[in-house]
mmCIF file of C-alpha atoms in Angstrom:
data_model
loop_
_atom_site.group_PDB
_atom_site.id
_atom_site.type_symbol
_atom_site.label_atom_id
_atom_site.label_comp_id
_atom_site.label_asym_id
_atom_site.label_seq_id
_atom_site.Cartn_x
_atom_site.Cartn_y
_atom_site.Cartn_z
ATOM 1 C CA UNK A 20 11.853 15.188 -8.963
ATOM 2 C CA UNK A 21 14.529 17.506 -7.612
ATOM 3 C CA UNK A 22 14.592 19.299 -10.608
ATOM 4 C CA UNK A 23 11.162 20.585 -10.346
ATOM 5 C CA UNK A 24 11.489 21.757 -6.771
ATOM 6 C CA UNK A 25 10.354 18.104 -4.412
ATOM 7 C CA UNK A 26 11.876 16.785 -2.113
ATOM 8 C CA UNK A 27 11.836 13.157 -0.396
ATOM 9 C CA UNK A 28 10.374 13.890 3.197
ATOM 10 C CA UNK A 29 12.451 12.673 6.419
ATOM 11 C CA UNK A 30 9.656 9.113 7.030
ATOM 12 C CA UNK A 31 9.409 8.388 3.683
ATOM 13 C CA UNK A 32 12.207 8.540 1.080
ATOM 14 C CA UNK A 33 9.423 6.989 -1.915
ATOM 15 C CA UNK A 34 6.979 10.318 -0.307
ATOM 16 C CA UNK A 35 8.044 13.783 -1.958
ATOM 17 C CA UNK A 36 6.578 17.267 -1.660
ATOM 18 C CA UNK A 37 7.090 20.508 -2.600
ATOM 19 C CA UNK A 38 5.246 24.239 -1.297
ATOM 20 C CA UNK A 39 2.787 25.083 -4.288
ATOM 21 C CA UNK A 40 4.526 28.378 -6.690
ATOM 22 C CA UNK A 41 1.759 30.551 -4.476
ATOM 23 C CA UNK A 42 3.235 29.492 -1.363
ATOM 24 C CA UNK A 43 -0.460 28.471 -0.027
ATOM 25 C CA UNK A 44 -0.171 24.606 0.452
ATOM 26 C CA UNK A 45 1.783 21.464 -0.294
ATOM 27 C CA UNK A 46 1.916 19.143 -3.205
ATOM 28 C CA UNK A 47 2.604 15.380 -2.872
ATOM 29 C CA UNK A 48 4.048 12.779 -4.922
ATOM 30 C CA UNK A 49 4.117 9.072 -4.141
ATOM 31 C CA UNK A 50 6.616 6.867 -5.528
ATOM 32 C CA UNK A 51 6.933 3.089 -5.660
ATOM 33 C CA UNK A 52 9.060 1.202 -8.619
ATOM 34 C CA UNK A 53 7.760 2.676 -11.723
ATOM 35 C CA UNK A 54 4.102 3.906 -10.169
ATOM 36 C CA UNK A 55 3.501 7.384 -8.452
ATOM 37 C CA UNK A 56 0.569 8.920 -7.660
ATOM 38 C CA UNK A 57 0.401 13.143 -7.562
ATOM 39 C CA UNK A 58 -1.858 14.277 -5.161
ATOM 40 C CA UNK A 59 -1.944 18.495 -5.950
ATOM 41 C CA UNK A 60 -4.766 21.417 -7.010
ATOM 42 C CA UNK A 61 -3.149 21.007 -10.624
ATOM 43 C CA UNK A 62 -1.926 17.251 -10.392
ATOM 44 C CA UNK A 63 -1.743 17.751 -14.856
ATOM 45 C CA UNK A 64 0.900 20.727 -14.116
ATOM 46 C CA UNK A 65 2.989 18.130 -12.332
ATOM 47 C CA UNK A 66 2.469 15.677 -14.677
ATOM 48 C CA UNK A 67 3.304 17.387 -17.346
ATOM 49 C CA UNK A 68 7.073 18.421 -15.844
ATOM 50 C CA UNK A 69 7.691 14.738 -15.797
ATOM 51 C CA UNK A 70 6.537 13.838 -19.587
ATOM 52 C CA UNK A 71 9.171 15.722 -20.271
ATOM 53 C CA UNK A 72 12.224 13.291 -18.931
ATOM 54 C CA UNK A 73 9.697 10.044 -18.370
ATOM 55 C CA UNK A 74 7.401 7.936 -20.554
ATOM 56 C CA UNK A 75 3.627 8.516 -18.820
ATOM 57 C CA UNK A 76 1.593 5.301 -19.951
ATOM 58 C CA UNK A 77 -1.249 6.251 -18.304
ATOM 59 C CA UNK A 78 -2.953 9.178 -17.007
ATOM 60 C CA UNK A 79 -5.771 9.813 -15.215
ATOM 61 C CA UNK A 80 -7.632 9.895 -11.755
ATOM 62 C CA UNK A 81 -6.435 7.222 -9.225
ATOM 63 C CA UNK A 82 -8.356 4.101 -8.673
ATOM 64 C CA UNK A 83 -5.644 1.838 -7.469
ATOM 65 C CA UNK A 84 -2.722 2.164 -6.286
ATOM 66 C CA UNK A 85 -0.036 -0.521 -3.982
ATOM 67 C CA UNK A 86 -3.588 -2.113 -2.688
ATOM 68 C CA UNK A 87 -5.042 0.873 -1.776
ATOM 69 C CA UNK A 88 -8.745 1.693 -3.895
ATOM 70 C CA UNK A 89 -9.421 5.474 -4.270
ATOM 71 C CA UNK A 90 -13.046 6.647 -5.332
ATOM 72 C CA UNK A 91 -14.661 9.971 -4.997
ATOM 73 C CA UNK A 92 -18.098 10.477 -2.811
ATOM 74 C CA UNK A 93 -21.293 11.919 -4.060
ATOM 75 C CA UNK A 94 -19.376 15.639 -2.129
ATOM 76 C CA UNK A 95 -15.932 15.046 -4.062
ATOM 77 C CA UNK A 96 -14.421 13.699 -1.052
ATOM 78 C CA UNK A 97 -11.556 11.183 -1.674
ATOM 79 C CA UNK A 98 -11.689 7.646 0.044
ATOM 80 C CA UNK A 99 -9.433 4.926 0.627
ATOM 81 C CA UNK A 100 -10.254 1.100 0.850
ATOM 82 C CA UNK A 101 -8.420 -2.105 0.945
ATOM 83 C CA UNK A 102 -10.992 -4.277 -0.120
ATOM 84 C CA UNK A 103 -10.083 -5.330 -3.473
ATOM 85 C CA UNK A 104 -6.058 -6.423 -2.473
ATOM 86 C CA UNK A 105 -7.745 -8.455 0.761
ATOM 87 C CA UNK A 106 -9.637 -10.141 -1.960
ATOM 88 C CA UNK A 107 -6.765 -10.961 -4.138
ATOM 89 C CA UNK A 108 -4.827 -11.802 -1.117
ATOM 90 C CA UNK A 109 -7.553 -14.613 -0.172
ATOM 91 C CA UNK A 110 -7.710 -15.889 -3.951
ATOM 92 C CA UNK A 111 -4.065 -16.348 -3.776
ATOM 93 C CA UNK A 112 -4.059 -17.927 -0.541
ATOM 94 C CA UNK A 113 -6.690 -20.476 -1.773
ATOM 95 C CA UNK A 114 -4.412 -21.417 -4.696
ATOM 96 C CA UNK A 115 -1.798 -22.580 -1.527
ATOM 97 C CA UNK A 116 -4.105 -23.871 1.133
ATOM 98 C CA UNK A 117 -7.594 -24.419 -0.574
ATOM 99 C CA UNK A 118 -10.760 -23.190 0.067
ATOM 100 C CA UNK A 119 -10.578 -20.716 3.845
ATOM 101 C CA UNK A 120 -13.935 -21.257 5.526
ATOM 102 C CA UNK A 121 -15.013 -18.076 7.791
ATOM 103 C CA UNK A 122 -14.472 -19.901 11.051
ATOM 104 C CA UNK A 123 -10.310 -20.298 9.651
ATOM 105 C CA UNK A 124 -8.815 -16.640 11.513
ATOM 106 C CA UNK A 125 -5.069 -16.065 11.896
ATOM 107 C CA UNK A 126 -5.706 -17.254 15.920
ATOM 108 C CA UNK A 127 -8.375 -17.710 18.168
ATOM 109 C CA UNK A 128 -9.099 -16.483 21.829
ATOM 110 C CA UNK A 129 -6.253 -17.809 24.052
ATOM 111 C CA UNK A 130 -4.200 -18.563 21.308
ATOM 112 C CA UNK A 131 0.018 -18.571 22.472
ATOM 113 C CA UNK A 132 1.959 -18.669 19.231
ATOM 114 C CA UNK A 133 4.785 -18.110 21.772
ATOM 115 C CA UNK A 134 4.772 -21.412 23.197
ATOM 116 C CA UNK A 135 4.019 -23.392 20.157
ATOM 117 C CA UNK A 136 5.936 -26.644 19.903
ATOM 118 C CA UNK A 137 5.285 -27.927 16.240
ATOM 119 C CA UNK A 138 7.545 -29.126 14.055
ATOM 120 C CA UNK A 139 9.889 -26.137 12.266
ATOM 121 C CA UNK A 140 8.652 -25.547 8.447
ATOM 122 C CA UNK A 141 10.836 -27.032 5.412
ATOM 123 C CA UNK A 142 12.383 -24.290 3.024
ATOM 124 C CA UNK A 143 9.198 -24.210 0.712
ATOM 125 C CA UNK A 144 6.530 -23.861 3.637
ATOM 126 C CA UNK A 145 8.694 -21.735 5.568
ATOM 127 C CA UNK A 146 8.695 -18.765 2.709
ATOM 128 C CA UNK A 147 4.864 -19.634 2.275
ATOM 129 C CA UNK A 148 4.608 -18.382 6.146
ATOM 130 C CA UNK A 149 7.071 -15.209 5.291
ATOM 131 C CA UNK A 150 4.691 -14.492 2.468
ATOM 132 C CA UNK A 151 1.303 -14.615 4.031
ATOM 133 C CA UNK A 152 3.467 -12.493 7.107
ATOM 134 C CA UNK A 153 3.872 -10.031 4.401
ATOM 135 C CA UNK A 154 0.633 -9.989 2.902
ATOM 136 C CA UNK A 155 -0.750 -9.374 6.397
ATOM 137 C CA UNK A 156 1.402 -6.502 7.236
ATOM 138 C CA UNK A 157 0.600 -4.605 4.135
ATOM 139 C CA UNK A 158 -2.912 -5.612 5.254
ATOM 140 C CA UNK A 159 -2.533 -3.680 8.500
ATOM 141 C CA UNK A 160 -0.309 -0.548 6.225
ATOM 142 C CA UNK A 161 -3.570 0.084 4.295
ATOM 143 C CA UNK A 162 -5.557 0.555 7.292
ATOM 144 C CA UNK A 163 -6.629 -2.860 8.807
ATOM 145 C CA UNK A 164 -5.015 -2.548 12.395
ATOM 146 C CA UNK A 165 -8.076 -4.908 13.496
ATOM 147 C CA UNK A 166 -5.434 -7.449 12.216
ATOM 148 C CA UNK A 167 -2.214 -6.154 13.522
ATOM 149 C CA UNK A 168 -1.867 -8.259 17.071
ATOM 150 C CA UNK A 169 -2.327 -11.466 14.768
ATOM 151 C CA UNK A 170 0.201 -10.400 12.514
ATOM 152 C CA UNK A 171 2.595 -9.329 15.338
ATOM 153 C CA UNK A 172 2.161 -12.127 17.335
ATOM 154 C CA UNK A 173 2.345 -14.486 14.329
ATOM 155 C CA UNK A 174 5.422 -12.925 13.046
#
């Protein structure tokens, strides 16, 4: 990425950008593993630089990408949901626990997860808890912050 003028930015090592060859605005590129996502005025330009030293499976607009669902309004405005991962997230979930009614939330009015006195989790349980921690706090990265004293307190 280097090579073809990015560079990572100072909050985000897996975020890179680059001023555009006419100097007018910035181009973007998201990283994560072996995903990116190129968010430019010629995003094919960019894409084309990195056929040259990586194998491109696919190609095309972005509809998903690390939970996040991208689709373009009626004007050609981007938008950005988290719907579809909070699904998945449930469906997972109900694979551990079994079936969440509406009325199951991470806590309820007057709730103190500070002064909780149950018994401590065994190994197995205990990295169920980390993982549904996690799955909440990417939750509240893609945009949910209704959820984020839950996952705070709960963590």
């Amino acid at each position: 990425l280097r090579s073809i003028g990015f560079s990572p930015t100072r909050f985000d090592r897996d975020v890179w950008f680059r001023l555009s060859e006419d100097k007018t605005y910035y181009e973007y590129l998201c990283t994560h593993v072996d995903d990116f996502c190129v968010f430019a005025k010629d995003p094919h330009k960019i894409i084309k630089m990195m056929q040259e030293v990586y194998q491109i499976k696919s190609i095309g607009p972005p509809d998903y990408y690390l939970g996040n669902e991208f689709k373009k309004d009626s004007k050609g405005r981007w938008n950005m949901g988290c719907k579809k991962y909070i699904v998945e997230s449930l469906v997972r979930i109900e694979k551990f626990f079994g079936i969440i009614s509406k009325n199951d939330i991470p806590m309820k009015a007057g709730d103190h997860p500070e002064m909780d006195d149950s018994e401590l989790l065994d190994d197995d349980n205990h990295q169920k808890y980390q993982m549904l921690i996690g799955m909440l706090n990417w939750i509240v990265c893609l945009g949910r912050f209704d959820v984020a004293y839950s996952m705070s307190s709960l963590s």
